[in-house]
mmCIF file of C-alpha atoms in Angstrom:
data_model
loop_
_atom_site.group_PDB
_atom_site.id
_atom_site.type_symbol
_atom_site.label_atom_id
_atom_site.label_comp_id
_atom_site.label_asym_id
_atom_site.label_seq_id
_atom_site.Cartn_x
_atom_site.Cartn_y
_atom_site.Cartn_z
ATOM 1 C CA GLU A 905 -14.614 -72.897 150.388
ATOM 2 C CA TYR A 906 -16.908 -75.522 148.900
ATOM 3 C CA ASP A 907 -19.655 -74.908 151.501
ATOM 4 C CA VAL A 908 -19.615 -71.152 150.778
ATOM 5 C CA ALA A 909 -19.675 -71.701 146.999
ATOM 6 C CA LYS A 910 -22.504 -74.218 147.397
ATOM 7 C CA LEU A 911 -24.578 -71.773 149.449
ATOM 8 C CA ILE A 912 -24.087 -68.968 146.908
ATOM 9 C CA ASN A 913 -24.989 -71.300 144.065
ATOM 10 C CA GLU A 914 -28.178 -72.447 145.828
ATOM 11 C CA LEU A 915 -29.246 -68.840 146.470
ATOM 12 C CA GLY A 916 -28.583 -67.904 142.857
ATOM 13 C CA THR A 917 -30.398 -70.919 141.407
ATOM 14 C CA PRO A 918 -33.358 -71.723 143.683
ATOM 15 C CA LYS A 919 -34.669 -74.300 141.175
ATOM 16 C CA LYS A 920 -32.434 -77.347 141.268
ATOM 17 C CA PRO A 921 -31.775 -79.270 138.043
ATOM 18 C CA VAL A 922 -33.973 -82.364 137.667
ATOM 19 C CA VAL A 923 -32.133 -85.685 137.433
ATOM 20 C CA GLY A 924 -34.202 -88.655 136.287
ATOM 21 C CA LEU A 925 -32.829 -91.821 137.912
ATOM 22 C CA ILE A 926 -33.499 -95.287 136.479
ATOM 23 C CA SER A 927 -31.714 -98.009 138.413
ATOM 24 C CA SER A 928 -31.783 -101.779 138.780
ATOM 25 C CA LEU A 929 -29.942 -101.369 142.104
ATOM 26 C CA GLY A 930 -31.541 -100.258 145.356
ATOM 27 C CA LEU A 931 -29.906 -96.865 145.792
ATOM 28 C CA GLN A 932 -32.910 -95.787 147.871
ATOM 29 C CA GLY A 933 -32.556 -98.859 150.057
ATOM 30 C CA GLN A 934 -33.619 -102.343 149.079
ATOM 31 C CA PHE A 935 -34.547 -105.624 150.736
ATOM 32 C CA ASN A 936 -31.499 -107.772 151.505
ATOM 33 C CA PRO A 937 -32.391 -111.480 151.183
ATOM 34 C CA MET A 938 -29.262 -112.430 153.141
ATOM 35 C CA THR A 939 -30.239 -110.414 156.255
ATOM 36 C CA GLY A 940 -34.013 -110.267 155.736
ATOM 37 C CA GLN A 941 -34.000 -106.497 156.336
ATOM 38 C CA MET A 942 -34.388 -103.304 154.325
ATOM 39 C CA GLY A 943 -31.149 -101.497 153.645
ATOM 40 C CA GLU A 944 -30.554 -97.774 154.111
ATOM 41 C CA GLN A 945 -30.304 -95.228 151.321
ATOM 42 C CA TRP A 946 -26.865 -95.075 149.724
ATOM 43 C CA PRO A 947 -24.781 -92.039 150.799
ATOM 44 C CA VAL A 948 -24.065 -91.179 147.156
ATOM 45 C CA LEU A 949 -27.794 -90.643 146.556
ATOM 46 C CA THR A 950 -28.090 -88.563 149.738
ATOM 47 C CA GLN A 951 -25.293 -86.307 148.507
ATOM 48 C CA LEU A 952 -26.856 -85.949 145.052
ATOM 49 C CA GLN A 953 -30.230 -85.023 146.588
ATOM 50 C CA GLU A 954 -28.570 -82.021 148.232
ATOM 51 C CA LEU A 955 -27.577 -80.687 144.812
ATOM 52 C CA PHE A 956 -30.325 -81.885 142.462
ATOM 53 C CA THR A 957 -33.990 -82.801 142.377
ATOM 54 C CA VAL A 958 -33.596 -86.557 141.947
ATOM 55 C CA ARG A 959 -36.713 -88.107 140.405
ATOM 56 C CA PRO A 960 -36.771 -91.935 140.577
ATOM 57 C CA LEU A 961 -38.226 -93.587 137.461
ATOM 58 C CA THR A 962 -39.244 -97.218 137.076
ATOM 59 C CA THR A 963 -37.301 -99.617 134.877
ATOM 60 C CA ASP A 964 -40.396 -100.081 132.672
ATOM 61 C CA VAL A 965 -40.997 -96.377 131.972
ATOM 62 C CA ASP A 966 -42.282 -95.637 128.441
ATOM 63 C CA HIS A 967 -41.445 -91.915 128.244
ATOM 64 C CA ILE A 968 -39.175 -89.326 129.856
ATOM 65 C CA ASP A 969 -40.756 -86.029 130.917
ATOM 66 C CA LYS A 970 -39.527 -82.884 129.183
ATOM 67 C CA ASP A 971 -38.526 -81.206 132.445
ATOM 68 C CA VAL A 972 -35.848 -83.839 133.141
ATOM 69 C CA ASP A 973 -32.489 -82.118 132.606
ATOM 70 C CA VAL A 974 -30.231 -85.187 132.914
ATOM 71 C CA LEU A 975 -31.068 -88.884 132.787
ATOM 72 C CA MET A 976 -28.947 -91.173 134.991
ATOM 73 C CA LEU A 977 -29.009 -94.910 134.252
ATOM 74 C CA VAL A 978 -27.536 -97.352 136.763
ATOM 75 C CA HIS A 979 -27.059 -101.057 135.933
ATOM 76 C CA PRO A 980 -29.459 -101.312 132.934
ATOM 77 C CA LYS A 981 -30.162 -105.028 133.270
ATOM 78 C CA HIS A 982 -32.820 -106.692 131.086
ATOM 79 C CA TRP A 983 -34.833 -103.500 130.636
ATOM 80 C CA PRO A 984 -37.815 -103.767 128.251
ATOM 81 C CA GLN A 985 -37.769 -102.364 124.734
ATOM 82 C CA LYS A 986 -40.179 -99.564 125.628
ATOM 83 C CA THR A 987 -37.737 -98.262 128.243
ATOM 84 C CA LEU A 988 -34.833 -98.392 125.788
ATOM 85 C CA TYR A 989 -36.972 -96.539 123.242
ATOM 86 C CA ALA A 990 -37.842 -93.838 125.809
ATOM 87 C CA ILE A 991 -34.121 -93.401 126.577
ATOM 88 C CA ASP A 992 -33.292 -93.333 122.872
ATOM 89 C CA GLN A 993 -35.821 -90.594 122.128
ATOM 90 C CA PHE A 994 -34.731 -88.590 125.181
ATOM 91 C CA VAL A 995 -31.235 -88.447 123.684
ATOM 92 C CA MET A 996 -32.634 -87.695 120.207
ATOM 93 C CA ARG A 997 -34.480 -84.677 121.658
ATOM 94 C CA GLY A 998 -31.177 -83.331 123.014
ATOM 95 C CA GLY A 999 -31.366 -84.770 126.533
ATOM 96 C CA LYS A 1000 -28.125 -85.289 128.446
ATOM 97 C CA LEU A 1001 -27.320 -88.781 129.701
ATOM 98 C CA VAL A 1002 -24.970 -90.514 132.144
ATOM 99 C CA ARG A 1003 -24.919 -94.287 132.254
ATOM 100 C CA CYS A 1004 -23.197 -96.688 134.676
ATOM 101 C CA VAL A 1005 -22.961 -100.271 133.440
ATOM 102 C CA GLU A 1006 -21.371 -103.284 135.116
ATOM 103 C CA GLN A 1007 -19.798 -106.655 134.359
ATOM 104 C CA ASN A 1008 -20.183 -108.091 137.864
ATOM 105 C CA SER A 1009 -22.144 -105.761 140.146
ATOM 106 C CA GLY A 1010 -21.475 -106.258 143.836
ATOM 107 C CA ALA A 1011 -24.838 -104.671 144.696
ATOM 108 C CA ASP A 1012 -26.850 -106.960 142.405
ATOM 109 C CA THR A 1013 -28.746 -109.325 144.716
ATOM 110 C CA ALA A 1014 -29.534 -111.874 142.001
ATOM 111 C CA GLY A 1015 -28.722 -115.390 143.163
ATOM 112 C CA GLN A 1016 -28.607 -114.601 146.894
ATOM 113 C CA ASP A 1017 -30.721 -117.579 147.824
ATOM 114 C CA ARG A 1018 -29.647 -119.312 151.028
ATOM 115 C CA SER A 1019 -31.406 -122.522 150.010
ATOM 116 C CA ASN A 1020 -29.345 -122.782 146.806
ATOM 117 C CA PRO A 1021 -25.562 -122.475 147.378
ATOM 118 C CA LEU A 1022 -24.902 -122.610 143.615
ATOM 119 C CA ALA A 1023 -27.243 -119.731 142.831
ATOM 120 C CA ALA A 1024 -24.641 -117.019 143.478
ATOM 121 C CA ALA A 1025 -22.111 -118.635 141.172
ATOM 122 C CA MET A 1026 -24.661 -119.077 138.374
ATOM 123 C CA ALA A 1027 -26.400 -115.684 138.676
ATOM 124 C CA ASP A 1028 -25.930 -112.996 136.042
ATOM 125 C CA HIS A 1029 -24.689 -109.754 137.625
ATOM 126 C CA SER A 1030 -23.839 -107.949 134.387
ATOM 127 C CA SER A 1031 -25.688 -105.168 132.586
ATOM 128 C CA ASP A 1032 -25.648 -103.640 129.137
ATOM 129 C CA LEU A 1033 -27.481 -101.072 127.041
ATOM 130 C CA GLU A 1034 -27.590 -102.570 123.578
ATOM 131 C CA PRO A 1035 -28.462 -101.597 120.907
ATOM 132 C CA LEU A 1036 -28.051 -98.012 122.108
ATOM 133 C CA LEU A 1037 -24.303 -98.155 122.761
ATOM 134 C CA LYS A 1038 -23.503 -99.337 119.255
ATOM 135 C CA ASP A 1039 -25.491 -96.496 117.721
ATOM 136 C CA TRP A 1040 -23.603 -94.047 119.926
ATOM 137 C CA GLY A 1041 -20.324 -95.370 118.495
ATOM 138 C CA VAL A 1042 -19.200 -97.202 121.647
ATOM 139 C CA ALA A 1043 -17.800 -100.736 121.850
ATOM 140 C CA TYR A 1044 -18.355 -102.544 125.152
ATOM 141 C CA ASP A 1045 -18.008 -106.196 126.181
ATOM 142 C CA PRO A 1046 -19.976 -107.099 129.360
ATOM 143 C CA THR A 1047 -18.105 -110.413 129.701
ATOM 144 C CA GLN A 1048 -14.666 -108.857 130.391
ATOM 145 C CA VAL A 1049 -13.303 -107.186 133.539
ATOM 146 C CA ILE A 1050 -10.148 -105.064 133.520
ATOM 147 C CA GLY A 1051 -7.383 -106.297 135.820
ATOM 148 C CA ASP A 1052 -4.514 -103.945 136.638
ATOM 149 C CA LEU A 1053 -1.264 -104.900 138.382
ATOM 150 C CA GLU A 1054 -0.297 -101.298 139.197
ATOM 151 C CA ARG A 1055 -3.710 -100.000 140.299
ATOM 152 C CA GLY A 1056 -4.914 -103.100 142.168
ATOM 153 C CA LEU A 1057 -5.761 -102.375 145.822
ATOM 154 C CA GLU A 1058 -5.037 -104.547 148.842
ATOM 155 C CA VAL A 1059 -8.037 -106.248 150.459
ATOM 156 C CA ARG A 1060 -8.645 -108.651 153.341
ATOM 157 C CA THR A 1061 -10.670 -111.810 152.819
ATOM 158 C CA SER A 1062 -11.018 -112.146 156.621
ATOM 159 C CA MET A 1063 -9.898 -110.339 159.760
ATOM 160 C CA GLN A 1064 -7.303 -113.055 160.438
ATOM 161 C CA SER A 1065 -5.736 -113.120 156.951
ATOM 162 C CA PRO A 1066 -3.070 -110.658 155.737
ATOM 163 C CA PRO A 1067 -3.906 -108.113 152.998
ATOM 164 C CA ILE A 1068 -3.951 -109.476 149.437
ATOM 165 C CA ARG A 1069 -3.570 -107.412 146.277
ATOM 166 C CA HIS A 1070 -6.800 -107.610 144.236
ATOM 167 C CA ILE A 1071 -6.124 -106.656 140.614
ATOM 168 C CA GLY A 1072 -9.866 -106.401 139.942
ATOM 169 C CA ILE A 1073 -10.423 -103.651 142.557
ATOM 170 C CA LEU A 1074 -8.696 -100.528 141.285
ATOM 171 C CA GLY A 1075 -7.603 -97.269 142.855
ATOM 172 C CA LEU A 1076 -7.161 -94.680 140.109
ATOM 173 C CA GLY A 1077 -5.047 -91.619 140.832
ATOM 174 C CA HIS A 1078 -4.907 -88.106 139.435
ATOM 175 C CA GLY A 1079 -2.729 -89.207 136.539
ATOM 176 C CA ASP A 1080 -5.347 -91.734 135.400
ATOM 177 C CA MET A 1081 -7.959 -89.008 134.909
ATOM 178 C CA ASN A 1082 -8.462 -86.637 131.981
ATOM 179 C CA GLN A 1083 -6.853 -83.357 133.054
ATOM 180 C CA LYS A 1084 -8.570 -81.411 130.259
ATOM 181 C CA ASP A 1085 -12.162 -82.357 131.114
ATOM 182 C CA VAL A 1086 -13.877 -80.323 133.820
ATOM 183 C CA VAL A 1087 -15.546 -83.332 135.472
ATOM 184 C CA SER A 1088 -12.248 -85.057 136.301
ATOM 185 C CA ALA A 1089 -9.543 -82.359 136.303
ATOM 186 C CA THR A 1090 -9.702 -81.546 140.046
ATOM 187 C CA LEU A 1091 -10.149 -85.075 141.420
ATOM 188 C CA GLU A 1092 -7.452 -87.086 143.178
ATOM 189 C CA LYS A 1093 -8.682 -90.642 143.724
ATOM 190 C CA ILE A 1094 -11.488 -92.866 142.430
ATOM 191 C CA ASN A 1095 -11.966 -96.497 143.468
ATOM 192 C CA LEU A 1096 -13.670 -99.061 141.221
ATOM 193 C CA ALA A 1097 -14.378 -102.795 141.349
ATOM 194 C CA THR A 1098 -14.729 -105.267 138.453
ATOM 195 C CA ALA A 1099 -14.771 -102.400 135.976
ATOM 196 C CA GLY A 1100 -15.055 -102.954 132.233
ATOM 197 C CA SER A 1101 -13.614 -101.081 129.281
ATOM 198 C CA LEU A 1102 -14.992 -98.851 126.542
ATOM 199 C CA ALA A 1103 -13.670 -98.081 123.075
ATOM 200 C CA ALA A 1104 -14.676 -96.087 120.018
ATOM 201 C CA LEU A 1105 -16.186 -98.117 117.190
ATOM 202 C CA PRO A 1106 -14.409 -97.776 113.825
ATOM 203 C CA GLY A 1107 -16.175 -95.286 111.591
ATOM 204 C CA ALA A 1108 -18.228 -93.755 114.410
ATOM 205 C CA LYS A 1109 -19.457 -90.213 113.790
ATOM 206 C CA THR A 1110 -19.269 -89.347 117.479
ATOM 207 C CA THR A 1111 -16.207 -88.083 119.353
ATOM 208 C CA PHE A 1112 -14.896 -90.482 122.018
ATOM 209 C CA GLU A 1113 -12.950 -88.901 124.890
ATOM 210 C CA ALA A 1114 -11.544 -90.956 127.792
ATOM 211 C CA LEU A 1115 -12.228 -89.655 131.320
ATOM 212 C CA LEU A 1116 -10.855 -92.526 133.442
ATOM 213 C CA SER A 1117 -8.203 -94.993 132.283
ATOM 214 C CA SER A 1118 -6.281 -97.949 133.676
ATOM 215 C CA SER A 1119 -2.491 -98.124 133.780
ATOM 216 C CA ALA A 1120 -0.493 -99.813 131.020
ATOM 217 C CA SER A 1121 -0.076 -102.911 133.264
ATOM 218 C CA ALA A 1122 -3.658 -103.985 132.580
ATOM 219 C CA ALA A 1123 -5.468 -106.709 130.649
ATOM 220 C CA PRO A 1124 -9.031 -108.063 130.346
ATOM 221 C CA ILE A 1125 -10.098 -110.969 132.566
ATOM 222 C CA PRO A 1126 -13.222 -113.126 131.969
ATOM 223 C CA ALA A 1127 -15.954 -111.878 134.315
ATOM 224 C CA GLN A 1128 -16.821 -115.476 135.240
ATOM 225 C CA ARG A 1129 -13.577 -115.728 137.214
ATOM 226 C CA PHE A 1130 -15.009 -113.280 139.755
ATOM 227 C CA ASN A 1131 -18.053 -115.430 140.556
ATOM 228 C CA ALA A 1132 -17.672 -116.834 144.083
ATOM 229 C CA LEU A 1133 -14.016 -115.696 144.143
ATOM 230 C CA THR A 1134 -12.419 -116.614 147.496
ATOM 231 C CA ASP A 1135 -8.717 -115.987 146.799
ATOM 232 C CA PRO A 1136 -8.041 -112.767 144.834
ATOM 233 C CA SER A 1137 -4.384 -113.742 144.344
ATOM 234 C CA THR A 1138 -5.459 -116.430 141.844
ATOM 235 C CA LEU A 1139 -6.435 -113.657 139.411
ATOM 236 C CA ARG A 1140 -2.727 -113.084 138.790
ATOM 237 C CA ASP A 1141 -2.254 -116.663 137.562
ATOM 238 C CA GLY A 1142 -1.604 -116.442 133.825
ATOM 239 C CA PHE A 1143 -2.209 -112.685 133.837
ATOM 240 C CA LYS A 1144 -0.224 -110.902 131.116
ATOM 241 C CA PRO A 1145 -0.487 -107.096 130.788
ATOM 242 C CA THR A 1146 -1.107 -105.944 127.225
ATOM 243 C CA GLY A 1147 0.574 -102.546 127.569
ATOM 244 C CA ILE A 1148 -2.733 -100.828 126.702
ATOM 245 C CA ARG A 1149 -4.405 -98.206 128.894
ATOM 246 C CA TYR A 1150 -8.068 -99.226 128.867
ATOM 247 C CA THR A 1151 -10.801 -96.581 129.013
ATOM 248 C CA ILE A 1152 -13.157 -97.109 131.972
ATOM 249 C CA ALA A 1153 -15.229 -93.928 131.630
ATOM 250 C CA ALA A 1154 -15.717 -91.791 128.533
ATOM 251 C CA ARG A 1155 -17.579 -88.787 127.162
ATOM 252 C CA ILE A 1156 -19.328 -89.257 123.802
ATOM 253 C CA THR A 1157 -20.323 -86.150 121.880
ATOM 254 C CA GLY A 1158 -21.647 -85.418 118.410
ATOM 255 C CA PRO A 1159 -24.577 -86.449 116.194
ATOM 256 C CA VAL A 1160 -26.194 -89.805 116.916
ATOM 257 C CA GLN A 1161 -28.905 -91.779 115.168
ATOM 258 C CA SER A 1162 -31.817 -93.617 116.710
ATOM 259 C CA ALA A 1163 -31.433 -97.305 117.556
ATOM 260 C CA PHE A 1164 -35.088 -97.669 116.504
ATOM 261 C CA PRO A 1165 -35.115 -96.551 112.836
ATOM 262 C CA GLN A 1166 -38.583 -98.068 112.344
ATOM 263 C CA GLY A 1167 -40.104 -96.060 115.175
ATOM 264 C CA ALA A 1168 -41.559 -97.130 118.502
ATOM 265 C CA PRO A 1169 -41.769 -100.845 119.412
ATOM 266 C CA ALA A 1170 -44.989 -102.584 118.439
ATOM 267 C CA ASP A 1171 -46.169 -102.894 122.063
ATOM 268 C CA GLN A 1172 -45.388 -99.256 122.901
ATOM 269 C CA LYS A 1173 -48.419 -97.489 124.373
ATOM 270 C CA PRO A 1174 -48.904 -93.794 123.577
ATOM 271 C CA ALA A 1175 -47.733 -91.522 126.402
ATOM 272 C CA ALA A 1176 -50.203 -89.248 128.149
ATOM 273 C CA GLY A 1177 -50.544 -85.820 126.555
ATOM 274 C CA PRO A 1178 -49.782 -84.748 122.997
ATOM 275 C CA PRO A 1179 -47.932 -87.443 121.040
ATOM 276 C CA LEU A 1180 -44.254 -86.817 120.332
ATOM 277 C CA ALA A 1181 -42.970 -87.325 116.821
ATOM 278 C CA HIS A 1182 -40.373 -90.050 116.375
ATOM 279 C CA LEU A 1183 -36.861 -88.679 115.789
ATOM 280 C CA SER A 1184 -34.458 -90.765 113.731
ATOM 281 C CA HIS A 1185 -31.502 -88.410 114.331
ATOM 282 C CA SER A 1186 -30.493 -86.253 117.280
ATOM 283 C CA ALA A 1187 -31.910 -82.755 117.156
ATOM 284 C CA ALA A 1188 -28.688 -81.432 118.722
ATOM 285 C CA PRO A 1189 -25.221 -82.914 119.259
ATOM 286 C CA ALA A 1190 -25.428 -85.560 121.983
ATOM 287 C CA ASN A 1191 -23.497 -85.254 125.251
ATOM 288 C CA ILE A 1192 -23.295 -88.672 126.895
ATOM 289 C CA ILE A 1193 -21.011 -89.978 129.631
ATOM 290 C CA VAL A 1194 -20.612 -93.734 130.041
ATOM 291 C CA VAL A 1195 -18.950 -95.359 133.073
ATOM 292 C CA ALA A 1196 -18.136 -99.072 132.849
ATOM 293 C CA ASP A 1197 -18.661 -99.643 136.574
ATOM 294 C CA THR A 1198 -21.482 -99.365 139.103
ATOM 295 C CA ASP A 1199 -19.578 -100.472 142.200
ATOM 296 C CA LEU A 1200 -17.980 -97.014 142.427
ATOM 297 C CA LEU A 1201 -21.362 -95.905 143.836
ATOM 298 C CA MET A 1202 -21.253 -98.419 146.708
ATOM 299 C CA ASP A 1203 -20.383 -97.173 150.195
ATOM 300 C CA TYR A 1204 -17.309 -99.316 150.813
ATOM 301 C CA MET A 1205 -15.583 -97.936 147.709
ATOM 302 C CA TRP A 1206 -15.486 -94.284 148.798
ATOM 303 C CA VAL A 1207 -16.974 -93.464 152.215
ATOM 304 C CA GLN A 1208 -17.035 -94.527 155.868
ATOM 305 C CA THR A 1209 -20.275 -93.939 157.753
ATOM 306 C CA ARG A 1210 -20.148 -93.503 161.517
ATOM 307 C CA GLN A 1211 -22.644 -92.755 164.259
ATOM 308 C CA VAL A 1212 -21.875 -89.446 166.002
ATOM 309 C CA PHE A 1213 -24.304 -88.427 168.769
ATOM 310 C CA GLY A 1214 -27.038 -90.536 167.192
ATOM 311 C CA GLN A 1215 -26.539 -89.155 163.678
ATOM 312 C CA ARG A 1216 -24.927 -90.803 160.664
ATOM 313 C CA VAL A 1217 -21.853 -88.906 159.493
ATOM 314 C CA ALA A 1218 -20.258 -89.823 156.165
ATOM 315 C CA GLN A 1219 -16.490 -89.359 155.848
ATOM 316 C CA PRO A 1220 -15.246 -89.841 152.255
ATOM 317 C CA PHE A 1221 -11.831 -91.285 151.478
ATOM 318 C CA ALA A 1222 -12.165 -91.137 147.670
ATOM 319 C CA ASN A 1223 -13.744 -88.835 145.063
ATOM 320 C CA ASN A 1224 -16.345 -91.292 143.719
ATOM 321 C CA ALA A 1225 -19.379 -89.187 144.685
ATOM 322 C CA ASP A 1226 -17.615 -85.998 143.567
ATOM 323 C CA PHE A 1227 -17.070 -87.567 140.143
ATOM 324 C CA VAL A 1228 -20.794 -88.356 139.777
ATOM 325 C CA ALA A 1229 -21.831 -84.914 141.055
ATOM 326 C CA ASN A 1230 -19.400 -83.228 138.648
ATOM 327 C CA ILE A 1231 -20.882 -85.166 135.739
ATOM 328 C CA LEU A 1232 -24.448 -84.181 136.629
ATOM 329 C CA ASP A 1233 -23.399 -80.565 137.233
ATOM 330 C CA ASN A 1234 -21.701 -80.399 133.861
ATOM 331 C CA LEU A 1235 -24.479 -82.107 131.897
ATOM 332 C CA SER A 1236 -27.185 -79.987 133.518
ATOM 333 C CA GLY A 1237 -25.382 -76.852 132.362
ATOM 334 C CA SER A 1238 -23.792 -75.731 135.632
ATOM 335 C CA SER A 1239 -20.107 -75.857 136.529
ATOM 336 C CA ALA A 1240 -20.196 -73.466 139.494
ATOM 337 C CA LEU A 1241 -19.098 -76.027 142.109
ATOM 338 C CA ILE A 1242 -16.868 -78.294 140.041
ATOM 339 C CA SER A 1243 -13.702 -76.226 140.477
ATOM 340 C CA VAL A 1244 -13.839 -76.457 144.300
ATOM 341 C CA ARG A 1245 -15.321 -79.924 144.714
ATOM 342 C CA GLY A 1246 -12.987 -82.818 145.474
ATOM 343 C CA ARG A 1247 -9.878 -80.854 146.423
ATOM 344 C CA ALA A 1248 -9.402 -82.792 149.670
ATOM 345 C CA THR A 1249 -6.175 -84.780 149.738
ATOM 346 C CA PHE A 1250 -6.876 -88.322 150.894
ATOM 347 C CA SER A 1251 -3.400 -89.860 150.738
ATOM 348 C CA ARG A 1252 0.079 -89.368 149.380
ATOM 349 C CA PRO A 1253 1.377 -92.912 148.766
ATOM 350 C CA PHE A 1254 5.050 -93.839 148.454
ATOM 351 C CA GLU A 1255 4.867 -94.741 144.780
ATOM 352 C CA ARG A 1256 8.349 -96.278 144.526
ATOM 353 C CA VAL A 1257 7.745 -98.444 147.610
ATOM 354 C CA GLU A 1258 4.373 -99.538 146.187
ATOM 355 C CA ALA A 1259 6.069 -100.555 142.921
ATOM 356 C CA LEU A 1260 8.658 -102.601 144.849
ATOM 357 C CA ARG A 1261 5.902 -104.312 146.823
ATOM 358 C CA ARG A 1262 3.987 -105.198 143.649
ATOM 359 C CA ARG A 1263 7.087 -106.754 142.085
ATOM 360 C CA ALA A 1264 7.796 -108.671 145.281
ATOM 361 C CA ASP A 1265 4.198 -109.947 145.357
ATOM 362 C CA ASP A 1266 4.531 -111.169 141.767
ATOM 363 C CA ARG A 1267 7.818 -112.980 142.501
ATOM 364 C CA LEU A 1268 6.328 -114.564 145.600
ATOM 365 C CA ARG A 1269 3.252 -115.701 143.695
ATOM 366 C CA SER A 1270 5.264 -117.230 140.843
ATOM 367 C CA LYS A 1271 7.587 -119.005 143.326
ATOM 368 C CA ALA A 1272 4.589 -120.389 145.241
ATOM 369 C CA LEU A 1273 3.098 -121.766 142.034
ATOM 370 C CA GLU A 1274 6.467 -123.313 141.103
ATOM 371 C CA LEU A 1275 6.768 -125.043 144.490
ATOM 372 C CA GLN A 1276 3.169 -126.307 144.284
ATOM 373 C CA ALA A 1277 3.902 -127.769 140.845
ATOM 374 C CA GLN A 1278 7.017 -129.513 142.169
ATOM 375 C CA LEU A 1279 5.054 -130.862 145.132
ATOM 376 C CA GLN A 1280 2.344 -132.282 142.854
#
């Protein structure tokens, strides 16, 4: 059904929407200092290129072309003021925006220096987009990661060790997604790692609508605890759920003001062509989607890639790429494929058994800590 709908949509709209991509991660394939080789293009980008004209932009861009329909920002880490100003004015002109930010990006290669074992532990793998987020009415803390006892997935630290529940790697189900928003209503499962949380600032003029949320058995954890983490079970030590469902992805709509009230930065060079007037307020209500995670784009979170007769075949086991494609479809003004994308059923877990296992894990962990204390 999806393939037929996709074909009809492509025939009806021969000109694909243009998505401007600014990323600090190597979605197109980047040099891996650990292996000394160039990596392959991420499957999520390959899937997006089938639906959109993806135009890569540099992280020091000073203007966004008018023909860009949607701007996608991935891991905005230490971007210069001129780039932030270009993004700001794109939104002021009515441009649609999706932004993925991260507290501890697994794809960030900073600190991967074999000659310095401490580099990985000391490296900064977080990203932010201040002062833009504040002016959009969004509160975000890049130093906190959301841990979740109910949504934590089991992982293996080695092939010989048994699975361990990792409360920082989350598997969100259908009930954790906004059923009233078109980008998330038809999805079943989204996996995230070291995700942060978003909240509406008091007095904000924009409307804040949650798209993805944690369970009520969640609480923030300092992001530093994930640096060089070898035993995920230690994250449960001292962990106390707050009873709050934290927002991991949100849609922000309404009027916004420029984060640069004085105009362009002093070192901003005029863009080629006729100069654009500075806008201090959005010309139209903004439509912005913010996701407090970038690891959801990584292969291991949503897809298995296999070689079949010499060709790479991607087999998804979660809706991560569907979620991103739905967002871009919606922001670019098309919803033709959203209703049939992501209907595949990946799993039907035994929820009561999973709850029993989580409680047993917690009792076992607390008993182990008690015995270790007695032994000391």
